[in-house]
Coordinates of C-alpha atoms (C1' of nucleotides) in Angstrom, one line a residue:
Chain A
M1 CA 15.7 131.2 63.8
E2 CA 13.3 129.5 66.4
I3 CA 10.4 128.1 64.5
Y4 CA 7.0 126.6 65.5
F5 CA 6.4 123.2 64.0
Q6 CA 4.1 119.9 64.4
L7 CA 4.3 116.6 63.0
I8 CA 1.2 115.5 61.4
T9 CA 0.2 111.6 61.4
D10 CA -3.5 111.4 61.2
A11 CA -6.7 112.5 59.3
D12 CA -7.2 115.2 61.8
G13 CA -3.8 116.6 61.5
V14 CA -4.2 116.9 57.7
R15 CA -7.7 118.5 58.1
K16 CA -6.3 121.0 60.7
T17 CA -3.3 121.7 58.5
C18 CA -5.3 122.6 55.5
R19 CA -7.6 124.6 57.7
E20 CA -4.8 126.6 59.0
L21 CA -3.3 127.1 55.6
A22 CA -6.7 128.1 53.8
G23 CA -6.2 131.9 54.5
E24 CA -2.7 132.1 53.2
R25 CA -1.6 132.8 49.7
Y26 CA 2.0 131.7 50.0
I27 CA 3.1 128.5 51.8
G28 CA 6.7 127.2 52.1
F29 CA 6.8 123.7 50.8
D30 CA 9.2 121.0 50.9
T31 CA 9.4 117.1 50.8
E32 CA 12.0 114.6 52.3
T33 CA 12.5 111.3 50.4
T34 CA 14.4 108.1 51.1
E35 CA 16.0 108.2 47.7
L36 CA 16.6 110.8 44.9
D37 CA 14.6 108.9 42.3
P38 CA 10.7 108.6 43.1
Y39 CA 10.8 105.0 41.2
R40 CA 13.3 103.9 43.7
G41 CA 12.2 105.3 47.2
D42 CA 9.5 106.7 49.3
L43 CA 8.0 110.0 50.1
R44 CA 8.5 110.5 53.6
L45 CA 7.6 114.0 54.7
V46 CA 5.6 116.8 53.3
Q47 CA 6.3 120.1 54.9
L48 CA 4.1 123.1 54.5
S49 CA 4.8 126.5 56.2
T50 CA 3.1 129.7 56.6
G51 CA 6.5 131.2 58.0
K52 CA 5.1 131.3 61.4
S53 CA 3.9 127.8 61.6
T54 CA 4.9 124.5 60.1
Y55 CA 3.0 121.4 59.3
V56 CA 5.3 118.3 58.8
I57 CA 3.1 115.5 57.4
D58 CA 4.6 112.1 58.0
V59 CA 3.5 110.2 54.8
K60 CA 4.5 107.0 56.3
A61 CA 1.8 107.3 58.7
F62 CA -1.0 106.9 56.0
P63 CA -1.1 103.5 54.5
E64 CA -0.9 103.5 50.7
P65 CA -0.9 107.1 50.3
R66 CA -2.0 107.2 46.7
A67 CA -5.4 105.7 47.5
N68 CA -5.8 107.2 51.2
S69 CA -8.7 109.5 51.4
D70 CA -7.2 111.1 54.5
L71 CA -4.9 112.7 52.2
D72 CA -7.6 114.0 49.7
Q73 CA -7.4 117.6 51.2
L74 CA -3.6 117.6 51.0
R75 CA -4.1 116.7 47.2
D76 CA -6.6 119.5 46.7
F77 CA -4.3 121.9 48.5
L78 CA -1.3 121.1 46.4
S79 CA -3.1 121.1 43.1
D80 CA -5.0 124.3 43.9
P81 CA -3.2 126.9 41.7
S82 CA -4.3 130.2 43.6
K83 CA -2.3 128.6 46.7
I84 CA 1.4 129.3 45.7
K85 CA 3.8 126.7 47.0
I86 CA 7.0 128.0 47.3
A87 CA 9.8 125.5 46.8
H88 CA 13.3 125.0 45.8
N89 CA 13.6 122.9 42.5
A90 CA 10.1 122.2 42.6
K91 CA 10.5 119.7 39.8
F92 CA 11.9 117.2 42.5
D93 CA 9.0 117.7 44.7
A94 CA 6.5 117.8 42.0
K95 CA 7.7 114.4 40.9
W96 CA 7.2 112.9 44.3
V97 CA 4.1 114.3 45.1
R98 CA 2.7 113.4 41.9
H99 CA 3.9 109.7 41.8
H100 CA 3.4 108.9 45.6
L101 CA 0.5 111.0 46.3
G102 CA -1.2 111.1 42.9
A103 CA -1.4 115.0 43.1
E104 CA -0.5 117.4 40.5
L105 CA 1.5 120.4 41.9
N106 CA 0.0 123.5 40.7
G107 CA 0.7 127.3 41.8
I108 CA 4.5 127.0 41.9
F109 CA 7.1 129.5 43.1
D110 CA 10.6 128.1 42.5
T111 CA 13.4 129.7 44.1
F112 CA 15.9 127.7 42.2
L113 CA 14.7 128.8 38.9
A114 CA 14.1 132.2 40.1
S115 CA 17.6 132.5 41.4
Q116 CA 19.1 131.2 37.8
L117 CA 17.0 133.9 36.2
I118 CA 18.2 136.6 38.5
A119 CA 21.9 135.5 38.1
A120 CA 21.4 136.0 34.2
G121 CA 24.1 133.8 33.0
D122 CA 26.6 134.5 35.7
S123 CA 28.3 131.2 36.0
E124 CA 30.1 132.0 39.5
R125 CA 26.7 132.1 41.2
R126 CA 25.5 128.9 42.7
H127 CA 21.9 127.8 43.2
S128 CA 21.7 125.4 46.0
L129 CA 19.1 126.2 48.8
A130 CA 22.0 127.2 51.0
D131 CA 23.7 129.6 48.5
V132 CA 20.4 130.9 47.3
A133 CA 19.2 131.6 51.2
Q134 CA 22.5 133.1 51.9
F135 CA 22.4 135.2 48.8
F136 CA 19.0 136.7 49.2
T137 CA 18.4 136.6 53.0
G138 CA 21.8 136.3 54.4
T139 CA 20.9 133.3 56.5
E140 CA 23.0 130.2 57.2
L141 CA 21.4 127.1 56.5
D142 CA 22.7 123.9 57.9
K143 CA 22.1 121.1 55.3
S144 CA 23.7 118.3 57.2
E145 CA 20.5 116.3 57.7
Q146 CA 19.4 116.4 54.0
V147 CA 21.5 113.2 53.4
S148 CA 20.3 111.5 56.6
D149 CA 18.2 108.3 56.6
W150 CA 14.6 109.3 56.0
G151 CA 13.3 105.8 56.1
G152 CA 13.2 104.9 59.9
E153 CA 12.3 106.5 63.1
L154 CA 12.8 110.1 62.8
S155 CA 14.8 112.2 65.3
Q156 CA 13.6 115.5 66.7
S157 CA 16.7 117.1 64.8
Q158 CA 15.6 115.6 61.4
I159 CA 12.0 116.9 62.0
E160 CA 13.3 120.4 62.9
Y161 CA 15.4 120.4 59.8
A162 CA 12.5 119.5 57.7
A163 CA 10.4 122.0 59.2
K164 CA 12.9 124.8 58.9
D165 CA 13.6 124.2 55.1
A166 CA 9.9 124.8 54.4
A167 CA 9.6 127.7 56.9
I168 CA 12.5 129.6 55.4
M169 CA 11.0 129.6 51.7
V170 CA 8.2 132.2 53.2
P171 CA 10.7 135.2 53.8
L172 CA 13.1 133.9 51.0
R173 CA 10.2 134.3 48.3
E174 CA 9.6 138.1 49.4
Q175 CA 13.2 138.7 48.8
V176 CA 13.6 136.8 45.5
E177 CA 10.4 138.2 44.2
E178 CA 11.5 141.9 44.8
R179 CA 14.7 141.1 42.8
L180 CA 12.5 139.5 40.0
R181 CA 10.7 142.7 39.9
N182 CA 13.4 145.1 39.9
D183 CA 14.9 143.0 37.0
D184 CA 11.7 142.9 35.0
L185 CA 11.8 139.0 35.3
M186 CA 8.4 138.2 36.6
R187 CA 7.0 137.3 33.0
A188 CA 10.0 135.1 32.4
A189 CA 9.7 133.5 36.1
Q190 CA 6.0 132.8 35.7
L191 CA 6.8 131.1 32.3
E192 CA 9.4 128.9 34.0
F193 CA 7.3 128.1 37.0
D194 CA 4.5 127.1 34.7
C195 CA 6.7 124.9 33.1
V196 CA 7.8 122.7 36.1
M197 CA 4.8 120.4 36.0
P198 CA 5.0 119.5 32.6
I199 CA 8.6 118.6 32.8
A200 CA 8.0 116.7 36.2
E201 CA 5.5 114.6 34.5
M202 CA 7.8 114.1 31.4
E203 CA 10.5 112.7 33.4
L204 CA 8.0 110.5 35.2
N205 CA 6.6 109.3 31.9
G206 CA 10.0 108.4 30.5
F207 CA 10.8 107.6 26.8
Y208 CA 10.5 104.0 25.6
L209 CA 13.6 102.6 24.2
D210 CA 13.4 99.1 22.6
E211 CA 16.4 97.4 24.0
S212 CA 16.5 94.5 21.6
R213 CA 16.7 97.1 18.5
W214 CA 19.2 99.0 20.2
R215 CA 21.3 95.9 21.0
E216 CA 21.1 94.8 17.2
Q217 CA 22.2 98.4 16.2
L218 CA 25.1 98.3 18.7
D219 CA 26.2 94.6 17.1
R220 CA 26.1 96.2 13.6
V221 CA 28.3 99.1 14.7
K222 CA 30.7 96.8 16.7
I223 CA 31.6 95.0 13.6
E224 CA 32.0 98.1 11.5
Q225 CA 34.2 99.5 14.3
E226 CA 36.5 96.6 14.6
R227 CA 37.0 96.5 10.8
A228 CA 37.6 100.3 10.7
A229 CA 40.1 100.0 13.8
D230 CA 41.9 97.0 12.1
E231 CA 42.2 98.8 8.7
L232 CA 43.3 102.1 10.3
Q233 CA 45.9 100.5 12.4
D234 CA 47.4 98.9 9.3
M235 CA 47.4 102.0 7.5
L236 CA 48.8 104.2 10.4
S237 CA 51.4 101.5 11.2
A238 CA 52.8 101.5 7.7
G239 CA 55.1 104.3 8.5
V240 CA 56.6 102.7 11.4
A241 CA 56.7 99.2 10.6
Q242 CA 60.1 98.9 9.2
A243 CA 61.5 100.9 12.2
T244 CA 60.1 98.4 14.7
L245 CA 60.9 95.1 12.7
F246 CA 57.9 93.5 14.5
G247 CA 55.1 93.8 12.2
R248 CA 52.4 96.1 13.1
A249 CA 53.2 98.7 16.1
E250 CA 50.0 99.0 18.0
I251 CA 48.7 102.7 18.0
N252 CA 46.0 103.9 20.3
L253 CA 43.6 105.0 17.7
D254 CA 41.7 107.2 20.4
S255 CA 44.9 109.1 21.2
Q256 CA 45.2 112.5 19.2
Q257 CA 48.8 112.5 20.0
Q258 CA 49.6 109.0 18.7
V259 CA 47.6 109.4 15.6
T260 CA 49.0 112.8 14.9
D261 CA 52.6 111.2 15.3
A262 CA 51.6 108.2 13.0
L263 CA 50.2 110.5 10.4
L264 CA 53.3 112.8 10.3
N265 CA 55.3 109.7 9.8
L266 CA 53.5 108.9 6.6
G267 CA 53.9 112.2 5.5
V268 CA 50.5 113.7 6.0
P269 CA 50.5 117.4 6.6
V270 CA 48.5 117.4 10.0
P271 CA 46.7 120.6 10.8
E272 CA 46.9 122.3 14.1
T273 CA 44.1 120.0 15.3
T274 CA 42.9 116.7 14.1
R275 CA 39.3 117.6 14.2
A276 CA 37.0 116.3 11.5
W277 CA 36.5 119.9 9.9
Q278 CA 40.3 120.2 9.6
L279 CA 40.9 116.6 8.0
Q280 CA 38.1 116.5 6.0
P281 CA 39.9 118.6 2.9
L282 CA 42.9 116.2 3.4
A283 CA 40.5 112.9 3.1
E284 CA 40.5 112.9 -0.6
K285 CA 44.3 112.9 -0.9
Y286 CA 45.3 110.7 1.8
P287 CA 43.0 107.6 2.0
V288 CA 44.4 107.0 5.8
V289 CA 42.7 110.4 6.8
A290 CA 39.4 109.3 5.2
K291 CA 39.9 106.0 7.3
L292 CA 40.6 108.0 10.3
L293 CA 37.4 109.9 10.1
E294 CA 35.5 106.8 9.2
Y295 CA 36.9 105.0 12.6
R296 CA 36.2 108.1 14.6
A297 CA 32.6 108.2 13.6
V298 CA 32.0 104.5 14.4
A299 CA 34.0 104.8 17.5
K300 CA 31.9 107.9 18.8
S301 CA 28.6 106.0 18.0
L302 CA 30.1 103.1 20.2
S303 CA 31.2 105.0 23.0
S304 CA 28.5 107.6 23.3
F305 CA 25.6 105.7 22.2
G306 CA 26.5 102.1 23.0
E307 CA 25.6 100.0 25.9
N308 CA 25.6 102.5 28.5
I309 CA 22.4 104.1 27.5
L310 CA 20.6 100.8 28.3
E311 CA 21.9 101.1 32.0
F312 CA 19.5 104.1 32.2
I313 CA 16.3 102.1 31.5
E314 CA 14.3 101.9 34.7
P315 CA 13.3 98.3 35.6
K316 CA 9.9 99.4 37.1
T317 CA 8.7 101.1 33.9
G318 CA 11.1 99.7 31.3
R319 CA 11.6 103.4 30.2
I320 CA 14.3 106.2 30.3
H321 CA 13.6 108.6 32.6
A322 CA 16.3 111.2 31.8
D323 CA 17.1 114.6 33.8
F324 CA 16.0 117.7 32.1
R325 CA 17.3 121.0 33.4
Q326 CA 14.9 123.7 32.8
I327 CA 17.5 126.3 32.6
G328 CA 20.2 124.4 31.1
A329 CA 21.7 127.1 29.4
P330 CA 21.6 130.8 30.1
T331 CA 19.7 131.6 27.0
G332 CA 16.9 129.6 28.8
R333 CA 17.3 126.4 26.7
F334 CA 16.8 123.1 28.3
S335 CA 19.9 120.7 28.8
C336 CA 19.5 116.9 29.3
S337 CA 21.4 114.3 31.1
N338 CA 21.6 110.7 32.2
P339 CA 21.3 110.1 29.2
N340 CA 21.1 113.1 27.0
L341 CA 18.1 112.6 24.9
Q342 CA 18.8 115.7 22.7
Q343 CA 21.9 114.3 21.2
I344 CA 20.8 111.0 19.9
P345 CA 22.1 110.7 16.4
H346 CA 19.6 111.8 13.6
E347 CA 20.2 108.6 11.8
Q348 CA 17.3 106.3 11.3
Q349 CA 18.9 103.3 12.9
Y350 CA 19.3 105.2 16.2
R351 CA 16.0 106.9 16.3
R352 CA 14.0 104.0 15.4
C353 CA 14.9 102.6 18.6
F354 CA 12.9 104.8 20.5
R355 CA 9.5 104.1 19.9
A356 CA 5.9 103.7 21.1
P357 CA 5.0 100.4 22.9
E358 CA 2.4 98.2 21.6
G359 CA -0.9 99.9 21.3
R360 CA 0.5 103.3 21.6
T361 CA 2.1 105.8 19.0
L362 CA 4.1 108.8 19.0
V363 CA 3.0 112.1 17.9
I364 CA 6.0 114.1 16.9
A365 CA 5.9 117.8 16.2
D366 CA 8.7 120.4 15.5
Y367 CA 8.5 124.2 14.8
S368 CA 9.5 124.9 11.4
Q369 CA 12.4 127.6 11.2
I370 CA 11.4 128.8 14.5
E371 CA 14.6 130.8 15.1
L372 CA 14.4 132.5 11.6
R373 CA 11.0 133.5 12.2
I374 CA 12.0 135.1 15.5
L375 CA 14.9 136.9 13.8
A376 CA 12.2 138.0 11.1
E377 CA 9.9 139.2 13.9
F378 CA 12.7 141.2 15.6
S379 CA 14.2 142.7 12.7
D380 CA 10.9 143.7 11.3
D381 CA 12.4 143.2 7.8
T382 CA 9.5 143.2 5.3
T383 CA 11.4 141.4 2.6
F384 CA 12.5 138.6 5.2
I385 CA 8.8 138.5 6.6
K386 CA 7.4 138.0 3.1
A387 CA 9.6 135.2 2.7
F388 CA 7.8 133.4 5.4
A389 CA 4.5 134.8 4.5
S390 CA 4.7 133.3 1.0
G391 CA 4.5 129.8 2.6
Q392 CA 6.9 128.5 0.2
D393 CA 10.4 126.6 0.8
F394 CA 11.9 129.4 2.9
H395 CA 15.7 128.8 1.7
T396 CA 14.4 128.7 -1.8
T397 CA 12.4 132.0 -1.4
T398 CA 15.6 133.4 0.2
A399 CA 17.8 132.5 -2.7
S400 CA 15.3 133.8 -4.9
Q401 CA 15.4 137.0 -3.3
V402 CA 18.9 137.3 -2.7
F403 CA 20.1 136.3 -6.2
G404 CA 17.2 138.1 -8.0
V405 CA 15.9 135.0 -10.0
Q406 CA 12.2 133.3 -9.8
P407 CA 11.9 130.5 -7.3
A408 CA 11.6 127.9 -10.1
D409 CA 14.9 128.9 -11.4
V410 CA 16.8 128.7 -8.0
T411 CA 19.6 126.5 -8.5
T412 CA 20.9 123.8 -5.9
D413 CA 23.9 125.7 -5.3
Q414 CA 22.0 128.9 -4.8
R415 CA 19.6 127.3 -2.3
S416 CA 22.4 125.9 -0.5
F417 CA 24.1 129.2 0.0
A418 CA 20.8 130.9 1.1
K419 CA 20.3 128.2 3.6
R420 CA 23.8 128.0 5.2
L421 CA 23.7 131.9 5.5
N422 CA 20.1 131.7 6.9
F423 CA 21.4 129.6 9.8
G424 CA 24.9 131.2 10.0
V425 CA 23.2 134.7 10.4
V426 CA 21.5 133.5 13.6
Y427 CA 25.0 132.7 15.2
G428 CA 26.7 135.9 13.7
I429 CA 28.6 134.0 11.0
G430 CA 31.6 135.8 9.4
A431 CA 32.7 135.8 5.8
S432 CA 35.8 133.5 6.4
R433 CA 33.7 131.1 8.1
F434 CA 31.1 131.1 5.3
G435 CA 33.7 130.8 2.7
L436 CA 35.2 127.9 4.5
M437 CA 32.0 126.0 4.8
T438 CA 30.8 126.7 1.4
G439 CA 34.1 126.3 -0.4
L440 CA 33.9 130.0 -1.9
S441 CA 37.0 132.1 -2.0
Q442 CA 37.0 135.1 0.7
N443 CA 36.1 137.4 -2.0
D444 CA 33.0 135.6 -3.2
A445 CA 31.9 134.8 0.4
E446 CA 32.0 138.4 1.1
N447 CA 30.3 139.3 -2.1
T448 CA 27.5 136.7 -1.4
M449 CA 27.0 137.9 2.2
R450 CA 26.8 141.5 0.7
K451 CA 24.0 140.5 -1.5
Y452 CA 22.1 138.8 1.1
F453 CA 22.2 141.7 3.7
G454 CA 21.6 144.0 0.7
T455 CA 18.5 142.4 0.1
Y456 CA 17.5 142.0 3.8
R457 CA 18.4 145.6 4.8
G458 CA 16.2 145.6 7.9
L459 CA 17.8 142.3 8.9
D460 CA 21.2 143.9 8.6
S461 CA 20.5 146.9 10.4
Y462 CA 18.9 145.1 13.3
L463 CA 21.8 142.8 13.6
R464 CA 24.2 146.0 13.7
R465 CA 21.8 147.6 16.3
S466 CA 21.4 144.5 18.5
G467 CA 25.0 144.0 18.4
S468 CA 26.2 147.6 19.6
D469 CA 23.1 147.6 22.1
V470 CA 24.4 144.6 23.8
I471 CA 28.0 145.8 24.0
M472 CA 26.7 149.2 25.4
K473 CA 24.2 147.8 27.7
R474 CA 26.1 144.7 28.6
I475 CA 22.5 142.8 28.7
A476 CA 20.5 140.9 26.4
R477 CA 16.9 140.0 26.7
T478 CA 14.6 137.5 25.0
A479 CA 10.7 138.2 24.2
S480 CA 9.7 136.9 27.7
N481 CA 12.2 139.4 29.1
R482 CA 14.6 136.7 30.2
M483 CA 18.1 138.4 30.9
L484 CA 21.8 137.7 30.0
R485 CA 24.6 139.9 31.5
L486 CA 27.6 139.8 29.3
R487 CA 30.8 140.1 30.8
F488 CA 33.7 141.2 28.8
D489 CA 36.9 143.4 28.9
E490 CA 36.1 146.2 26.5
T491 CA 39.9 146.6 25.7
D492 CA 40.0 143.1 24.3
R493 CA 38.7 143.1 20.7
Q494 CA 38.1 139.4 20.7
Q495 CA 36.1 139.3 23.9
V496 CA 34.1 142.2 22.5
S497 CA 33.1 140.5 19.3
S498 CA 32.5 137.1 21.1
A499 CA 30.2 138.8 23.7
R500 CA 28.6 140.5 20.6
R501 CA 27.9 137.4 18.7
Y502 CA 26.6 135.9 22.1
G503 CA 24.5 138.8 22.9
V504 CA 22.9 138.8 19.4
N505 CA 22.3 135.2 19.4
M506 CA 20.9 135.0 23.1
P507 CA 17.7 136.7 22.5
I508 CA 16.8 134.5 19.4
Q509 CA 17.8 131.0 20.9
G510 CA 16.1 132.2 24.2
T511 CA 12.8 133.4 22.6
S512 CA 12.9 129.9 21.0
A513 CA 13.0 128.4 24.4
D514 CA 10.4 130.8 25.8
I515 CA 8.0 129.7 23.2
L516 CA 8.8 126.0 23.9
K517 CA 8.2 126.4 27.5
R518 CA 4.9 128.0 27.1
A519 CA 3.7 125.4 24.6
L520 CA 4.4 122.8 27.1
R521 CA 2.3 124.5 29.6
I522 CA -0.6 124.8 27.1
L523 CA -0.1 121.4 26.0
H524 CA 0.0 120.1 29.6
D525 CA -3.2 121.6 30.3
S526 CA -5.0 120.5 26.8
L527 CA -3.8 116.8 27.2
R528 CA -5.6 116.4 30.6
G529 CA -8.2 113.7 30.2
T530 CA -6.4 112.2 27.0
S531 CA -4.1 109.3 26.9
G532 CA -1.4 111.8 25.5
R533 CA 2.0 111.8 27.6
L534 CA 4.8 114.1 27.0
V535 CA 7.9 111.9 26.5
N536 CA 10.7 114.0 25.0
I537 CA 11.6 117.5 23.9
V538 CA 14.5 118.7 21.8
H539 CA 14.8 122.5 21.6
D540 CA 12.0 122.9 19.0
E541 CA 10.7 119.4 18.7
V542 CA 8.1 117.9 21.0
I543 CA 7.2 114.2 21.4
V544 CA 4.0 112.8 22.9
E545 CA 3.1 109.2 23.3
C546 CA -0.7 108.4 23.1
D547 CA -2.9 105.5 22.5
A548 CA -3.0 104.7 18.9
A549 CA -6.6 105.2 18.7
E550 CA -6.4 108.7 19.8
A551 CA -3.4 109.6 17.6
Q552 CA -5.4 112.2 15.4
S553 CA -6.9 114.3 18.1
V554 CA -3.7 114.3 20.0
S555 CA -1.9 115.6 17.0
E556 CA -4.3 118.2 16.5
I557 CA -4.0 119.3 20.3
L558 CA -0.2 119.4 20.0
D559 CA -0.3 121.4 16.7
R560 CA -2.6 124.0 18.4
S561 CA -0.7 124.2 21.7
M562 CA 2.4 124.9 19.9
C563 CA 1.0 127.4 17.6
A564 CA -0.7 129.2 20.2
A565 CA 2.4 129.5 22.1
G566 CA 4.2 130.9 19.0
K567 CA 1.5 133.4 18.4
E568 CA 1.8 134.8 21.7
Y569 CA 5.4 135.8 21.1
L570 CA 5.4 136.3 17.3
S571 CA 2.7 138.6 15.5
K572 CA 4.3 139.6 12.3
V573 CA 5.4 136.2 11.3
P574 CA 3.1 133.3 10.9
V575 CA 4.2 130.1 13.3
N576 CA 4.2 126.8 11.5
V577 CA 4.4 123.5 13.2
D578 CA 5.0 120.2 11.6
V579 CA 3.2 117.3 13.1
H580 CA 3.3 113.6 12.3
I581 CA 2.3 110.4 13.7
A582 CA 4.7 107.6 13.8
D583 CA 5.4 104.4 15.7
E584 CA 9.0 105.2 15.8
W585 CA 10.9 108.5 16.4
T586 CA 11.6 109.4 12.9
K587 CA 11.4 112.5 10.8
Chain B
dT1 C1' 46.0 108.2 41.6
dA2 C1' 41.5 110.6 41.4
dG3 C1' 39.6 114.6 39.6
dA4 C1' 40.2 118.6 36.5
dA5 C1' 41.1 120.1 31.8
dT6 C1' 41.1 119.4 27.1
dC7 C1' 39.8 117.4 22.7
dG8 C1' 36.6 115.8 20.0
dC9 C1' 31.7 115.1 18.3
dC10 C1' 26.7 114.3 18.7
dA11 C1' 22.0 117.2 19.1
dC12 C1' 19.7 121.8 18.0
Chain C
dA1 C1' 37.8 131.1 20.3
dA2 C1' 37.5 127.8 13.4
dA3 C1' 36.3 135.1 13.6
dC4 C1' 29.1 130.5 14.4
dG5 C1' 25.7 130.3 19.2
dT6 C1' 23.8 126.5 23.2
dG7 C1' 24.3 122.1 25.7
dG8 C1' 26.4 116.7 27.4
dC9 C1' 29.5 113.0 27.1
dG10 C1' 33.5 109.6 26.3
dA11 C1' 38.5 109.2 26.1
dT12 C1' 42.8 110.9 26.8
dT13 C1' 45.9 113.8 29.2
dC14 C1' 47.2 117.2 32.7
dT15 C1' 47.9 118.2 37.4
dA16 C1' 47.6 118.4 42.5

DNA sequence: TAGAATCGCCAC
DNA sequence: AAACGTGGCGATTCTA
C-alpha cells in the first residue's frame, strides 16, 4: 500500500494538519513512544490520518510539549468528541497524550476492544493490530519497526511505518464497524470506547501504597510464617524421623507431593487433592492438617502479597500504576495485573496499607448486591424483586420468604442458607455443592433448594429458560448486548452442563460489568473540575481519591454516577450504592 | 534448562 | 470440572 504522508515539525504544520482534518469525521490515530510506560519515556510521534493523507507530528520538535501553545490546536482536536479517533488499544495512546501533551482523548473508536467484542470469547482469536488487520481487511502488516529506537534521528522507514499504522486504521474501522453492526454490538462497543479515557486516567493516577505500613505487615507475617513452617516441619517429619535416624527430615512444605507423602506416613487419609476445601474437614481430627492449612495461608500471603508488590511503586509518583485490561474476561469484566489490585486480601492489615496521602482522602463506593439485582431484573420474579424493594437486609428477607417466617424470627442458620443460595444461584450451584458447603445432607440440601425455587418460581423458570436458550442458540448476551459464543460438544453431557452454567452466568456477571463501565464514564465527566481522581476498581467497587475538604461532594458525585449507570440498565429493581469516606481502603 | 502446565489460593 | 462463574499470580512439576 502506497501512502501519502508528511512529517510535521512546526506550528505551521500543526495548523495545516488540523485544517486538513477539520472536515473529516474519522481519523486514524497512533503514537510512537520511546518506552511502554508514560512515566518512563517520551512521546515521540503523533500520527493522524484521513486514510489518504497522513500527518506525522514529531513531538520532539516542540519544546516542553505540555506547555507549548503550538500544540493547542492538536489538543483541541484530540479532545473533540465529534472527531472520531480510530486507534488500536487507545488506552495506550490516551495515557501518553494525556501525560505528555495534557490532552484528554475523546471520541474514541478502538479496534482492539472492538475485535475482542466480535470474537465473543473465542480465545483462539488474537487481537494485535497485525492480527486484527489481517482478519478484517486481509492486509499484512510489518510490525518490525515497532520496537525500533524512537528516541533519536528517525529513518525514512520509521516515519513511513508510523504513518502506515495510522493510515490503515481508517479502512479497518469500516470493516470492524460493519461486523459490530452485524452482530448488534454497537451499544457494547460505545460503552467500551467511552470507558477508555477513565481507565487511562486511573492508570496514570495510580493508587497510593504506604510502603512502611506494608513492610511492617510483611515483617509480622514473616515471623508467623517461620513459626508455622517450623511447627509444621516438626509435625510432618514425626512419621519419618525414626526411619532416617537423623532427627528431622526436611520436607519442602510447598510441594504437594512431599506433603502428601508425609501426611500418608502419619496415617492421615489424604483426599484426592490437598486443596484447602478438601483438607478442612480433616483439620479437626488431625492437628497436622490444621497446621498445614495455617502454614499455607501465611505462605500465600508472603509470596503473593510480599515484597514483590513494592517493586511496582513508580519512583516518579510514589504510587502503584497497575495494568487494567478492559475486557479482561469474556463476560466483560476487567482484569488487573502488575500487580493485581483486585485480589488484595480483604483483611484490614493489608487494605489499610492502601491509603490516601496527606491532605487527601478516599471515597469508597460499591454496588450493593448488584448481581442479584440484575438476576431479579432479568427473571422478573415479583417476590424476588419485592425482597429488594423492601429495603431490608436482603438475605434475611429471602430467608423469611423461603422459610415462611417473620423477618424478625429468621435464625442465623436460615439467613446463612439463604445467603449461600442467593450467591450460589448466580453461578448455577447444584444440590451436592450446596450440601457440601452448608454441611447439609444431600437430601436436606435438595429440599432447601426446592423450597427456595418454590418461593421464587419466576427465578426458577428464568434460569431454566436462560439455560436451554444458551444451549440452543449457543450465544449469551448481557444488557448492553455484549456477546459470548459458547463452544461445546453437544454429545458430551459435562460440556453441555458446563456451557449452560457459563452461559447463564455470563449475562449476570457481564451486565454488572456493563453497569460499572457506564458508571466510570459518567463519573469521569462528573469529576471534571474537582480534586477527585479515580484510583481503583474491583468489579463492583470504585475508589476515588480527593482533597479531604471535598470528600462530601465527591462522595455524592460518586453515588449519583453509579446509581445513574445502574438505572440505565435496571428498571424494575432499585439500585443501591454504599459509599463511605475513609483515609484507608477499608470497608 | 527455559517455558508450559498444574496446583493452590487471593479477589469479586 | 468440586456438578459454582470470572480473573492473576507464585511455587512446583512437567516437557520439549
